[in-house]
């Protein structure tokens, strides 16, 4: 779902670009996507930005209400609203999401398939999520979050995997994942769209409980760290490390994925994963740039078993064309390989 709903939408009101439609403080932009998990398609993202005083502009981004609609060629689609508020000189931050998502995926994890053919995996449902953060030190924020998910999944096809028995069986189920938790963030990046320097750290703990209406009781922990360093003006190194752990009866659609390139996100699904990747970004000439990246990771049913499993490697190259210099917005094309798998990516958001 993160591929359909942008993590960050820059404020384009004052920017001179042909890729936007604008009326007053409302801006809409088209975002093309190609991704091995959801296919090829288009995201239309629109945002209304609220007015600010000169003092507010000096300390915090503009609050906004955003609308997103997306569709891909495998008939996956999503639409939703996002709210972002900043106040008290950016001491407080609120973000909220309300979305409906319908995904038509191919389940490729060998624990559920015979390794040669994937299963049809359809997921549809609603998401409500809210986060409230308070500044506790320079660049540090701590807060609480609430998430309500009501999903229905259908898995069908022929399988000889460990988790499904028999052939041509359907697995149908409705489930809710309602939870609350804590969120810790650190962000010193010089740009949220395409950083040249700085760091970002996020620790996310979510506790899903039947007391809140969740179908199952389980806990989810995720950590993500990103580091950027400009060696010299046209050359930037980026590093990302991720870790994920699930405890209890987590539903399949909320399992940990391996956040590397070169394969579908449904290739490795488990209750624990960890990965790291490095990307070299070189602005070759004018608005044209090249990248090279390499990474590896592990996926297992338990955290203690992670490094006993076979390592999964990923590598590739990419092309960048800067469509908006002032916001460092690139058109991104990446080709990645992992084992015998390969994949092509197209987006206007960096991989990390």
Coordinates of C-alpha atoms in Angstrom, one line a residue:
X1 CA 0.0 0.0 0.0
X2 CA 3.0 2.3 0.6
X3 CA 3.6 2.2 -3.2
X4 CA 0.2 3.6 -3.9
X5 CA 0.0 6.3 -1.2
X6 CA 3.0 8.7 -1.3
X7 CA 5.0 9.0 1.9
X8 CA 5.6 12.7 1.3
X9 CA 4.1 15.3 -1.1
X10 CA 6.2 18.5 -1.5
X11 CA 4.5 21.9 -1.4
X12 CA 4.4 22.9 -5.1
X13 CA 2.3 26.1 -4.9
X14 CA 5.2 28.4 -5.7
X15 CA 7.0 26.1 -8.1
X16 CA 7.0 26.6 -11.8
X17 CA 6.4 23.2 -13.4
X18 CA 4.2 21.8 -16.2
X19 CA 3.4 18.7 -14.2
X20 CA 0.9 20.3 -11.9
X21 CA -2.7 21.7 -12.0
X22 CA -3.3 24.5 -9.6
X23 CA -6.2 26.6 -8.4
X24 CA -5.4 28.9 -5.5
X25 CA -3.9 26.8 -2.7
X26 CA -5.0 23.5 -4.2
X27 CA -2.4 21.6 -6.3
X28 CA -2.7 18.3 -8.1
X29 CA 0.0 16.2 -9.8
X30 CA 0.1 12.9 -11.7
X31 CA 2.7 10.3 -10.5
X32 CA 3.5 7.4 -12.8
X33 CA 4.4 4.1 -11.2
X34 CA 5.9 0.7 -12.2
X35 CA 6.4 -1.8 -9.5
X36 CA 6.7 -5.7 -9.5
X37 CA 4.2 -6.0 -6.7
X38 CA 1.3 -3.9 -8.0
X39 CA 2.1 -3.5 -11.7
X40 CA 2.1 -0.3 -13.8
X41 CA -0.3 2.6 -13.3
X42 CA -0.9 6.2 -12.3
X43 CA -1.3 8.0 -9.0
X44 CA -3.2 11.3 -8.9
X45 CA -2.2 13.3 -5.7
X46 CA -3.9 16.6 -4.8
X47 CA -3.4 18.8 -1.8
X48 CA -4.9 21.9 -0.3
X49 CA -2.4 23.9 1.8
X50 CA -3.6 26.1 4.6
X51 CA -2.3 29.7 4.9
X52 CA 0.5 30.6 7.2
X53 CA 1.9 33.7 8.8
X54 CA 5.5 34.7 8.1
X55 CA 6.4 33.5 11.6
X56 CA 4.9 30.1 11.0
X57 CA 6.6 29.8 7.6
X58 CA 10.0 30.2 9.4
X59 CA 9.4 27.3 11.8
X60 CA 7.1 24.7 10.3
X61 CA 5.7 23.3 7.0
X62 CA 2.2 24.3 5.9
X63 CA -0.6 22.1 7.2
X64 CA -2.5 20.3 4.4
X65 CA -5.3 18.1 3.4
X66 CA -4.4 15.6 0.7
X67 CA -6.4 13.4 -1.6
X68 CA -5.0 10.4 -3.5
X69 CA -6.4 8.1 -6.1
X70 CA -4.4 5.3 -7.8
X71 CA -5.0 2.5 -10.3
X72 CA -2.7 -0.1 -11.9
X73 CA -2.9 -2.5 -14.8
X74 CA -3.6 -5.5 -12.6
X75 CA -6.8 -3.8 -11.4
X76 CA -5.4 -2.8 -8.1
X77 CA -6.7 0.6 -6.9
X78 CA -6.8 2.8 -3.8
X79 CA -8.2 6.2 -2.8
X80 CA -8.0 8.1 0.4
X81 CA -7.5 11.3 2.3
X82 CA -4.6 12.4 4.4
X83 CA -4.4 15.2 6.9
X84 CA -1.1 16.8 8.2
X85 CA -1.0 19.5 10.8
X86 CA 1.9 21.4 12.4
X87 CA 1.5 23.9 15.2
X88 CA 3.3 25.7 18.1
X89 CA 6.5 26.3 16.0
X90 CA 6.5 22.6 15.0
X91 CA 6.5 21.3 18.5
X92 CA 3.3 19.3 17.7
X93 CA 2.6 17.2 14.6
X94 CA -0.5 15.3 13.6
X95 CA -1.0 13.0 10.6
X96 CA -4.1 11.1 9.7
X97 CA -5.1 8.7 6.9
X98 CA -8.4 7.3 5.8
X99 CA -8.2 5.0 2.8
X100 CA -9.9 2.2 0.9
X101 CA -7.5 -0.2 -0.9
X102 CA -8.2 -3.1 -3.3
X103 CA -5.1 -5.1 -4.2
X104 CA -4.9 -7.9 -6.7
X105 CA -1.5 -9.5 -6.0
X106 CA 0.4 -12.7 -6.7
X107 CA 1.5 -14.6 -3.6
X108 CA 5.0 -15.8 -4.4
X109 CA 6.4 -16.9 -1.0
X110 CA 7.5 -20.5 -1.3
X111 CA 6.0 -21.3 2.1
X112 CA 2.6 -21.0 0.5
X113 CA 3.3 -22.1 -3.1
X114 CA 5.1 -24.9 -4.9
X115 CA 7.8 -22.5 -6.1
X116 CA 6.8 -22.5 -9.7
X117 CA 3.4 -20.8 -9.7
X118 CA 2.1 -18.0 -7.5
X119 CA -1.4 -17.8 -5.9
X120 CA -4.0 -15.2 -6.6
X121 CA -4.1 -13.0 -3.5
X122 CA -6.9 -10.4 -3.4
X123 CA -7.0 -8.0 -0.5
X124 CA -9.5 -5.2 0.0
X125 CA -10.5 -3.1 3.0
X126 CA -10.3 0.2 4.8
X127 CA -7.6 1.9 6.8
X128 CA -7.9 4.6 9.5
X129 CA -4.7 5.8 11.1
X130 CA -3.7 8.7 13.3
X131 CA -0.4 9.8 14.8
X132 CA 0.2 12.7 17.3
X133 CA 3.8 13.6 18.0
X134 CA 5.4 16.0 20.4
X135 CA 9.0 17.5 20.1
X136 CA 11.1 16.2 23.0
X137 CA 14.5 17.5 21.8
X138 CA 16.1 19.0 18.7
X139 CA 14.9 16.8 15.7
X140 CA 13.3 14.3 18.1
X141 CA 9.6 13.5 18.3
X142 CA 7.7 11.1 20.5
X143 CA 4.0 10.3 20.2
X144 CA 1.1 7.9 20.1
X145 CA -0.7 6.3 17.2
X146 CA -4.0 4.5 16.6
X147 CA -4.7 2.2 13.6
X148 CA -8.0 0.6 12.6
X149 CA -7.9 -1.9 9.6
X150 CA -10.9 -3.9 8.3
X151 CA -9.7 -6.3 5.6
X152 CA -11.0 -9.2 3.6
X153 CA -8.6 -11.5 1.7
X154 CA -9.1 -14.3 -0.8
X155 CA -6.3 -16.7 -1.7
X156 CA -6.9 -19.1 -4.5
X157 CA -5.0 -21.4 -6.8
X158 CA -3.0 -24.6 -6.7
X159 CA -0.5 -24.9 -3.9
X160 CA 1.8 -27.5 -2.4
X161 CA 3.4 -25.2 0.2
X162 CA 3.9 -25.7 3.9
X163 CA 1.1 -23.4 5.0
X164 CA -1.6 -24.4 2.6
X165 CA -2.6 -28.1 1.9
X166 CA -4.5 -29.5 -1.1
X167 CA -5.1 -28.1 -4.5
X168 CA -7.4 -25.5 -5.9
X169 CA -8.4 -24.4 -2.4
X170 CA -9.7 -21.0 -1.5
X171 CA -8.8 -19.2 1.7
X172 CA -11.3 -16.5 2.5
X173 CA -11.4 -14.4 5.6
X174 CA -12.4 -11.1 7.0
X175 CA -10.2 -9.8 9.8
X176 CA -9.7 -6.6 11.7
X177 CA -6.3 -5.3 12.9
X178 CA -7.1 -2.6 15.5
X179 CA -4.2 -1.4 17.6
X180 CA -2.6 1.5 19.4
X181 CA 1.1 2.1 20.0
X182 CA 4.1 4.4 20.3
X183 CA 6.2 6.2 17.7
X184 CA 9.7 7.7 18.1
X185 CA 11.2 9.7 15.3
X186 CA 14.4 11.6 14.6
X187 CA 14.9 13.6 11.4
X188 CA 17.8 15.9 10.5
X189 CA 17.6 15.5 6.7
X190 CA 18.1 18.6 4.6
X191 CA 15.2 17.6 2.3
X192 CA 12.3 15.1 2.8
X193 CA 12.0 14.3 -0.9
X194 CA 15.6 13.7 -1.8
X195 CA 18.1 14.2 1.0
X196 CA 21.8 15.0 0.4
X197 CA 22.7 15.0 4.1
X198 CA 21.3 14.1 7.5
X199 CA 19.7 11.1 9.2
X200 CA 16.2 9.7 9.8
X201 CA 15.4 7.2 12.5
X202 CA 12.0 5.7 13.3
X203 CA 10.9 3.2 15.9
X204 CA 7.3 2.0 15.6
X205 CA 5.5 -0.2 18.1
X206 CA 1.9 -1.3 17.5
X207 CA -0.2 -3.4 19.9
X208 CA -3.3 -5.0 18.3
X209 CA -5.7 -6.3 20.8
X210 CA -9.2 -7.8 20.9
X211 CA -10.1 -5.2 23.5
X212 CA -9.9 -2.7 20.6
X213 CA -11.9 -4.9 18.3
X214 CA -9.0 -6.6 16.6
X215 CA -9.7 -10.2 15.4
X216 CA -6.3 -11.3 16.8
X217 CA -4.0 -10.2 19.5
X218 CA -0.5 -9.5 18.2
X219 CA 2.3 -7.0 18.5
X220 CA 4.3 -5.4 15.7
X221 CA 7.7 -3.7 16.0
X222 CA 9.5 -1.9 13.2
X223 CA 12.7 0.1 13.1
X224 CA 14.1 2.1 10.2
X225 CA 17.3 4.1 9.9
X226 CA 18.5 6.2 6.9
X227 CA 21.8 8.1 6.5
X228 CA 22.9 10.5 3.7
X229 CA 26.3 12.0 3.1
X230 CA 27.4 14.2 0.2
X231 CA 31.0 13.2 -0.6
X232 CA 31.3 16.1 -3.0
X233 CA 28.8 18.3 -4.8
X234 CA 27.4 15.9 -7.5
X235 CA 27.9 12.6 -5.5
X236 CA 25.7 11.4 -2.6
X237 CA 25.9 8.1 -0.6
X238 CA 22.7 6.9 1.0
X239 CA 22.3 4.0 3.5
X240 CA 19.1 2.4 4.8
X241 CA 18.7 -0.4 7.5
X242 CA 15.3 -1.9 8.4
X243 CA 14.1 -4.5 10.9
X244 CA 10.6 -5.9 11.5
X245 CA 9.2 -8.3 14.1
X246 CA 5.7 -9.7 14.7
X247 CA 4.6 -11.6 17.8
X248 CA 1.3 -13.4 18.2
X249 CA -1.4 -14.2 15.6
X250 CA -0.6 -11.6 12.9
X251 CA -2.6 -11.9 9.7
X252 CA -0.7 -12.7 6.5
X253 CA -1.3 -9.3 5.0
X254 CA 0.4 -7.7 8.0
X255 CA 3.5 -9.9 7.9
X256 CA 7.0 -8.4 7.6
X257 CA 8.3 -7.9 4.0
X258 CA 11.8 -7.6 2.8
X259 CA 12.4 -4.0 1.7
X260 CA 14.8 -4.6 -1.1
X261 CA 14.5 -4.2 -4.9
X262 CA 14.5 -7.0 -7.5
X263 CA 11.4 -9.0 -6.5
X264 CA 7.8 -8.6 -5.5
X265 CA 7.0 -7.7 -1.9
X266 CA 5.0 -11.0 -1.8
X267 CA 8.1 -13.1 -2.4
X268 CA 9.3 -13.0 1.2
X269 CA 6.6 -12.9 3.9
X270 CA 7.4 -13.8 7.5
X271 CA 7.2 -12.7 11.1
X272 CA 10.7 -11.3 11.1
X273 CA 12.9 -9.6 8.6
X274 CA 16.0 -7.4 8.5
X275 CA 17.7 -5.7 5.5
X276 CA 20.3 -3.1 4.6
X277 CA 21.2 -1.3 1.4
X278 CA 23.6 1.3 0.1
X279 CA 22.9 3.6 -2.9
X280 CA 25.4 5.8 -4.7
X281 CA 23.8 8.8 -6.4
X282 CA 25.8 10.7 -9.0
X283 CA 24.4 13.8 -10.8
X284 CA 26.2 13.4 -14.1
X285 CA 25.2 16.4 -16.1
X286 CA 22.5 19.0 -15.8
X287 CA 19.3 17.3 -14.6
X288 CA 20.5 13.8 -15.5
X289 CA 21.7 11.4 -12.8
X290 CA 22.9 7.8 -12.3
X291 CA 22.6 5.5 -9.3
X292 CA 24.0 2.1 -8.3
X293 CA 22.8 0.1 -5.3
X294 CA 23.4 -3.1 -3.5
X295 CA 21.7 -4.6 -0.5
X296 CA 21.0 -7.8 1.4
X297 CA 18.6 -9.1 4.0
X298 CA 17.1 -12.1 5.9
X299 CA 13.6 -13.4 6.4
X300 CA 12.5 -15.9 9.1
X301 CA 9.6 -17.0 11.2
X302 CA 11.4 -15.9 14.4
X303 CA 13.9 -13.1 15.0
X304 CA 16.4 -15.5 16.6
X305 CA 16.4 -17.6 13.4
X306 CA 17.1 -14.7 11.0
X307 CA 20.8 -15.2 10.4
X308 CA 20.4 -19.0 10.2
X309 CA 18.5 -18.5 6.9
X310 CA 19.9 -18.0 3.5
X311 CA 20.9 -14.4 2.7
X312 CA 18.9 -12.6 0.1
X313 CA 21.0 -10.2 -2.1
X314 CA 19.8 -7.4 -4.3
X315 CA 21.7 -5.1 -6.7
X316 CA 21.0 -2.8 -9.6
X317 CA 21.4 0.5 -11.4
X318 CA 19.1 3.4 -12.1
X319 CA 18.6 6.6 -14.0
X320 CA 17.4 9.9 -12.6
X321 CA 16.0 13.0 -14.3
X322 CA 15.3 16.0 -12.0
X323 CA 11.9 17.3 -13.0
X324 CA 11.8 20.0 -10.2
X325 CA 15.2 21.3 -9.1
X326 CA 13.9 23.5 -6.2
X327 CA 12.3 20.4 -4.5
X328 CA 14.9 17.9 -5.7
X329 CA 12.1 15.8 -7.3
X330 CA 13.5 13.1 -9.6
X331 CA 11.8 10.8 -12.1
X332 CA 13.3 7.5 -11.0
X333 CA 13.9 4.4 -13.2
X334 CA 15.6 1.4 -11.5
X335 CA 16.5 -2.0 -12.7
X336 CA 17.3 -4.5 -10.0
X337 CA 18.2 -8.2 -9.7
X338 CA 18.0 -10.7 -6.9
X339 CA 19.0 -14.3 -7.5
X340 CA 17.1 -15.4 -10.6
X341 CA 14.5 -12.6 -10.2
X342 CA 14.6 -9.1 -11.7
X343 CA 12.3 -6.1 -11.6
X344 CA 11.8 -2.6 -13.1
X345 CA 10.7 0.4 -11.1
X346 CA 9.4 3.8 -12.2
X347 CA 8.4 6.5 -9.7
X348 CA 9.0 10.2 -8.7
X349 CA 9.9 9.2 -5.2
X350 CA 13.4 7.9 -4.2
X351 CA 13.6 4.2 -3.0
X352 CA 14.6 5.6 0.4

